Amino acid sequence: MTAYTPLNALPYPQSTDTANLPLHLQSLAEAIDSRTVLRYGTAALRDAAITTPAAGMVVWLTSPGQLTHYTGTVWAPVAPVPVFLYNNDAGTTTSTTATDALTDAAGDPLVASFVAPPTGRVIVTVGALMINSTATTCYMGATVKKVSDNSVFLASSIDRAAMLYHTNRASTSTQFLVSGLVAGTAYAASPTYWTAANTTAPNTVTYDNRFIRVDPVL
C-alpha cells in the first residue's frame, strides 16, 4: 500500500506494492507538479489550465511579469508592489469635464495597470506642475476602471482632485484611498484633467511633469 511523506503528502511505494515503476513515478510527479512554481503566459491561460486551484498554489505570469498565489478564494500577487508612471511632456486642456488626454502631449493617456491586493484597497496619488491662463480653478484627478470590461469602478471627482486657483505655476498633488476592489482582479488608474468654466475669458490649463502612483494597502 502506497505511503505518504509527513509534510507534503508525497506518495512513495512500499515493498508490498505492485512492481510498476512508471506508475509510481507518475504518482509522485503528479503530486509534485501542483507544488512547484507553475508558469503561464497570462491569467486567462492559468485559469483555463487550473480549474480547481488549491490554497497555496504559486503561478508566475509572463504578462504582466508577476508572481501570484491562490489564497483559497482568489489569485492574488505574492508581493504587491507600487505602480508609478511619469510623463514630462507638457500639454493643455480647455475642457470643463474630466479628460484623460491633453492637447499636444505625447503618451496620453497614462494607464497605471495593477492587480487588487487581498485587502481590496489601494492608494492612488496624482500630481503635476500646473498653471492657469486665468484666475480659475483647474483640477487633476483619476479614474479607476476594471480591465476586463473597461467599466468605471471609481469616476474622477473634484472631491479627490488636486486643485490650483492661480495664474502662477505650482506643483500640486493629491492622494486618496480606493476600497472595495476585488482581490486578484486587474484594474487600471488614469489621471484626468479639467478646468472650471470662466465666463469672463477663455481659460487654458497647462500640465507638466505629470505622474500617477498606485500603492497596494496590505
Short mmCIF file of C-alpha atoms in Angstrom, two decimals:
data_model
loop_
_atom_site.label_atom_id
_atom_site.label_comp_id
_atom_site.label_asym_id
_atom_site.label_seq_id
_atom_site.Cartn_x
_atom_site.Cartn_y
_atom_site.Cartn_z
CA MET A 1 0.00 0.00 0.00
CA THR A 2 1.38 3.39 -1.01
CA ALA A 3 2.73 5.54 1.85
CA TYR A 4 2.96 9.35 2.02
CA THR A 5 5.56 11.77 3.33
CA PRO A 6 4.52 13.52 6.57
CA LEU A 7 4.84 17.14 5.41
CA ASN A 8 3.70 17.34 1.78
CA ALA A 9 1.90 14.00 1.49
CA LEU A 10 4.03 12.91 -1.46
CA PRO A 11 3.40 9.27 -2.38
CA TYR A 12 6.09 6.61 -2.34
CA PRO A 13 5.72 2.85 -2.86
CA GLN A 14 6.07 0.11 -0.26
CA SER A 15 7.83 -3.19 -0.77
CA THR A 16 4.46 -4.90 -0.91
CA ASP A 17 3.15 -2.68 -3.74
CA THR A 18 2.86 -3.86 -7.32
CA ALA A 19 6.19 -3.61 -9.09
CA ASN A 20 5.20 -0.85 -11.51
CA LEU A 21 7.93 1.81 -11.54
CA PRO A 22 6.35 4.04 -14.24
CA LEU A 23 3.07 4.18 -12.31
CA HIS A 24 4.81 5.05 -9.03
CA LEU A 25 6.92 7.74 -10.72
CA GLN A 26 3.79 9.17 -12.37
CA SER A 27 2.02 9.40 -9.00
CA LEU A 28 5.00 11.17 -7.46
CA ALA A 29 5.36 13.56 -10.43
CA GLU A 30 1.66 14.48 -10.35
CA ALA A 31 1.83 15.15 -6.61
CA ILE A 32 4.88 17.38 -7.01
CA ASP A 33 3.53 19.16 -10.10
CA SER A 34 0.98 21.30 -8.25
CA ARG A 35 3.52 22.23 -5.57
CA THR A 36 6.06 23.78 -7.93
CA VAL A 37 6.02 27.36 -9.26
CA LEU A 38 3.83 26.97 -12.34
CA ARG A 39 4.30 29.20 -15.38
CA TYR A 40 1.66 30.60 -17.75
CA GLY A 41 1.59 33.42 -20.26
CA THR A 42 -1.47 35.18 -18.84
CA ALA A 43 -4.03 34.92 -16.06
CA ALA A 44 -6.56 33.61 -18.60
CA LEU A 45 -4.26 30.73 -19.57
CA ARG A 46 -3.63 29.98 -15.89
CA ASP A 47 -7.35 29.88 -15.11
CA ALA A 48 -8.06 27.65 -18.11
CA ALA A 49 -5.38 25.14 -17.06
CA ILE A 50 -6.03 25.19 -13.29
CA THR A 51 -9.79 24.80 -12.93
CA THR A 52 -9.71 23.73 -9.27
CA PRO A 53 -6.79 25.55 -7.62
CA ALA A 54 -5.72 24.71 -4.09
CA ALA A 55 -4.77 27.26 -1.47
CA GLY A 56 -1.03 27.89 -1.57
CA MET A 57 -0.52 27.27 -5.30
CA VAL A 58 2.02 29.65 -6.85
CA VAL A 59 1.99 30.73 -10.51
CA TRP A 60 4.28 33.01 -12.50
CA LEU A 61 2.50 35.07 -15.18
CA THR A 62 4.70 36.16 -18.08
CA SER A 63 2.31 39.03 -18.72
CA PRO A 64 2.37 41.26 -16.66
CA GLY A 65 5.50 39.59 -15.20
CA GLN A 66 4.05 38.78 -11.80
CA LEU A 67 4.19 36.02 -9.21
CA THR A 68 0.69 35.10 -7.98
CA HIS A 69 -0.65 32.75 -5.34
CA TYR A 70 -4.05 31.25 -4.62
CA THR A 71 -5.42 32.40 -1.26
CA GLY A 72 -8.18 29.80 -1.16
CA THR A 73 -10.67 32.17 -2.78
CA VAL A 74 -8.79 34.27 -5.37
CA TRP A 75 -5.48 34.55 -7.21
CA ALA A 76 -3.51 37.47 -5.78
CA PRO A 77 0.02 38.88 -6.20
CA VAL A 78 2.53 37.22 -3.89
CA ALA A 79 4.03 40.62 -3.09
CA PRO A 80 2.04 43.57 -4.46
CA VAL A 81 4.29 46.49 -5.41
CA PRO A 82 3.59 50.14 -6.23
CA VAL A 83 2.94 51.14 -9.84
CA PHE A 84 4.41 54.50 -10.90
CA LEU A 85 4.07 56.30 -14.25
CA TYR A 86 5.57 59.67 -15.20
CA ASN A 87 5.21 61.95 -18.22
CA ASN A 88 7.30 65.11 -18.63
CA ASP A 89 5.67 66.11 -21.93
CA ALA A 90 3.55 69.19 -21.22
CA GLY A 91 0.04 69.52 -22.57
CA THR A 92 -3.02 71.71 -22.22
CA THR A 93 -6.78 71.45 -21.86
CA THR A 94 -9.76 73.78 -22.01
CA SER A 95 -12.22 71.02 -21.11
CA THR A 96 -14.65 71.66 -18.28
CA THR A 97 -15.23 67.92 -17.87
CA ALA A 98 -12.64 65.32 -16.87
CA THR A 99 -10.49 64.14 -19.79
CA ASP A 100 -7.60 61.66 -19.73
CA ALA A 101 -5.68 63.15 -22.67
CA LEU A 102 -4.10 66.59 -23.06
CA THR A 103 -3.67 68.58 -26.27
CA ASP A 104 -0.16 68.47 -27.80
CA ALA A 105 1.08 65.90 -25.26
CA ALA A 106 2.61 62.57 -26.23
CA GLY A 107 1.98 59.39 -24.27
CA ASP A 108 -1.56 60.08 -23.11
CA PRO A 109 -3.48 58.60 -21.51
CA LEU A 110 -1.24 57.39 -18.69
CA VAL A 111 -2.61 53.99 -17.65
CA ALA A 112 -1.36 52.53 -14.38
CA SER A 113 -2.35 48.88 -14.51
CA PHE A 114 -2.44 46.95 -11.23
CA VAL A 115 -3.90 43.86 -9.59
CA ALA A 116 -6.01 44.42 -6.49
CA PRO A 117 -4.30 43.06 -3.35
CA PRO A 118 -6.09 40.68 -0.94
CA THR A 119 -7.33 43.67 1.11
CA GLY A 120 -9.12 45.13 -1.94
CA ARG A 121 -7.62 48.55 -1.16
CA VAL A 122 -5.05 50.78 -2.87
CA ILE A 123 -3.89 54.38 -2.51
CA VAL A 124 -3.87 56.44 -5.72
CA THR A 125 -1.63 59.52 -5.94
CA VAL A 126 -1.61 62.03 -8.82
CA GLY A 127 0.30 65.26 -9.30
CA ALA A 128 1.68 67.74 -11.82
CA LEU A 129 3.18 71.15 -12.40
CA MET A 130 0.07 73.20 -13.22
CA ILE A 131 -0.65 76.74 -14.42
CA ASN A 132 -3.84 78.60 -15.37
CA SER A 133 -4.12 81.19 -18.11
CA THR A 134 -6.73 82.96 -15.95
CA ALA A 135 -7.57 83.06 -12.25
CA THR A 136 -9.77 79.97 -12.46
CA THR A 137 -9.61 76.63 -10.66
CA CYS A 138 -8.06 73.71 -12.51
CA TYR A 139 -8.06 70.09 -11.43
CA MET A 140 -6.19 66.81 -11.74
CA GLY A 141 -7.92 63.64 -10.61
CA ALA A 142 -8.00 59.96 -11.58
CA THR A 143 -10.43 57.38 -12.86
CA VAL A 144 -10.19 53.70 -11.91
CA LYS A 145 -11.54 51.10 -14.35
CA LYS A 146 -11.90 47.33 -14.34
CA VAL A 147 -9.67 45.99 -17.12
CA SER A 148 -11.80 43.01 -18.18
CA ASP A 149 -14.74 45.10 -19.43
CA ASN A 150 -13.34 48.66 -19.22
CA SER A 151 -16.13 49.59 -16.81
CA VAL A 152 -15.61 52.53 -14.46
CA PHE A 153 -15.09 51.40 -10.87
CA LEU A 154 -14.43 54.87 -9.46
CA ALA A 155 -15.06 58.00 -11.51
CA SER A 156 -12.90 61.11 -11.34
CA SER A 157 -14.25 63.65 -8.86
CA ILE A 158 -13.49 67.13 -7.52
CA ASP A 159 -13.58 65.57 -4.05
CA ARG A 160 -10.46 63.53 -4.90
CA ALA A 161 -8.65 66.01 -7.16
CA ALA A 162 -5.54 68.15 -6.86
CA MET A 163 -6.56 71.80 -7.37
CA LEU A 164 -4.93 75.07 -8.34
CA TYR A 165 -6.51 78.54 -8.40
CA HIS A 166 -3.81 80.86 -9.72
CA THR A 167 -2.02 82.10 -12.80
CA ASN A 168 1.35 81.26 -11.20
CA ARG A 169 2.95 77.89 -11.88
CA ALA A 170 2.75 75.45 -8.92
CA SER A 171 3.33 71.77 -8.22
CA THR A 172 0.18 70.17 -6.85
CA SER A 173 -0.71 66.61 -5.85
CA THR A 174 -3.36 64.62 -4.05
CA GLN A 175 -3.92 61.04 -2.90
CA PHE A 176 -6.97 59.04 -1.99
CA LEU A 177 -7.98 55.56 -0.86
CA VAL A 178 -9.80 53.20 -3.21
CA SER A 179 -11.57 50.34 -1.41
CA GLY A 180 -13.94 47.55 -2.38
CA LEU A 181 -11.73 46.23 -5.20
CA VAL A 182 -12.00 42.52 -5.96
CA ALA A 183 -8.77 40.87 -4.84
CA GLY A 184 -6.78 39.35 -7.69
CA THR A 185 -8.67 41.37 -10.32
CA ALA A 186 -6.90 43.63 -12.82
CA TYR A 187 -7.67 47.36 -12.72
CA ALA A 188 -6.27 50.48 -14.38
CA ALA A 189 -6.00 54.02 -12.99
CA SER A 190 -5.58 57.02 -15.30
CA PRO A 191 -5.06 60.73 -14.48
CA THR A 192 -7.80 63.15 -15.55
CA TYR A 193 -7.63 66.88 -16.23
CA TRP A 194 -10.19 69.68 -16.38
CA THR A 195 -10.89 73.31 -15.59
CA ALA A 196 -13.71 75.27 -14.04
CA ALA A 197 -15.69 77.38 -16.51
CA ASN A 198 -14.63 81.01 -16.84
CA THR A 199 -17.36 83.36 -18.05
CA THR A 200 -15.08 86.39 -18.47
CA ALA A 201 -12.23 84.98 -20.57
CA PRO A 202 -11.16 81.74 -22.25
CA ASN A 203 -9.23 79.51 -19.86
CA THR A 204 -6.39 77.16 -20.76
CA VAL A 205 -4.65 74.96 -18.23
CA THR A 206 -1.12 73.64 -18.78
CA TYR A 207 0.09 70.46 -17.05
CA ASP A 208 3.71 69.30 -16.96
CA ASN A 209 5.76 66.67 -15.07
CA ARG A 210 2.64 64.60 -14.55
CA PHE A 211 2.59 61.37 -12.54
CA ILE A 212 0.31 58.72 -11.13
CA ARG A 213 1.17 56.15 -8.48
CA VAL A 214 -0.85 53.21 -7.14
CA ASP A 215 0.20 51.69 -3.78
CA PRO A 216 -1.38 48.46 -2.50
CA VAL A 217 -2.65 48.56 1.07
CA LEU A 218 -1.68 45.28 2.71
#
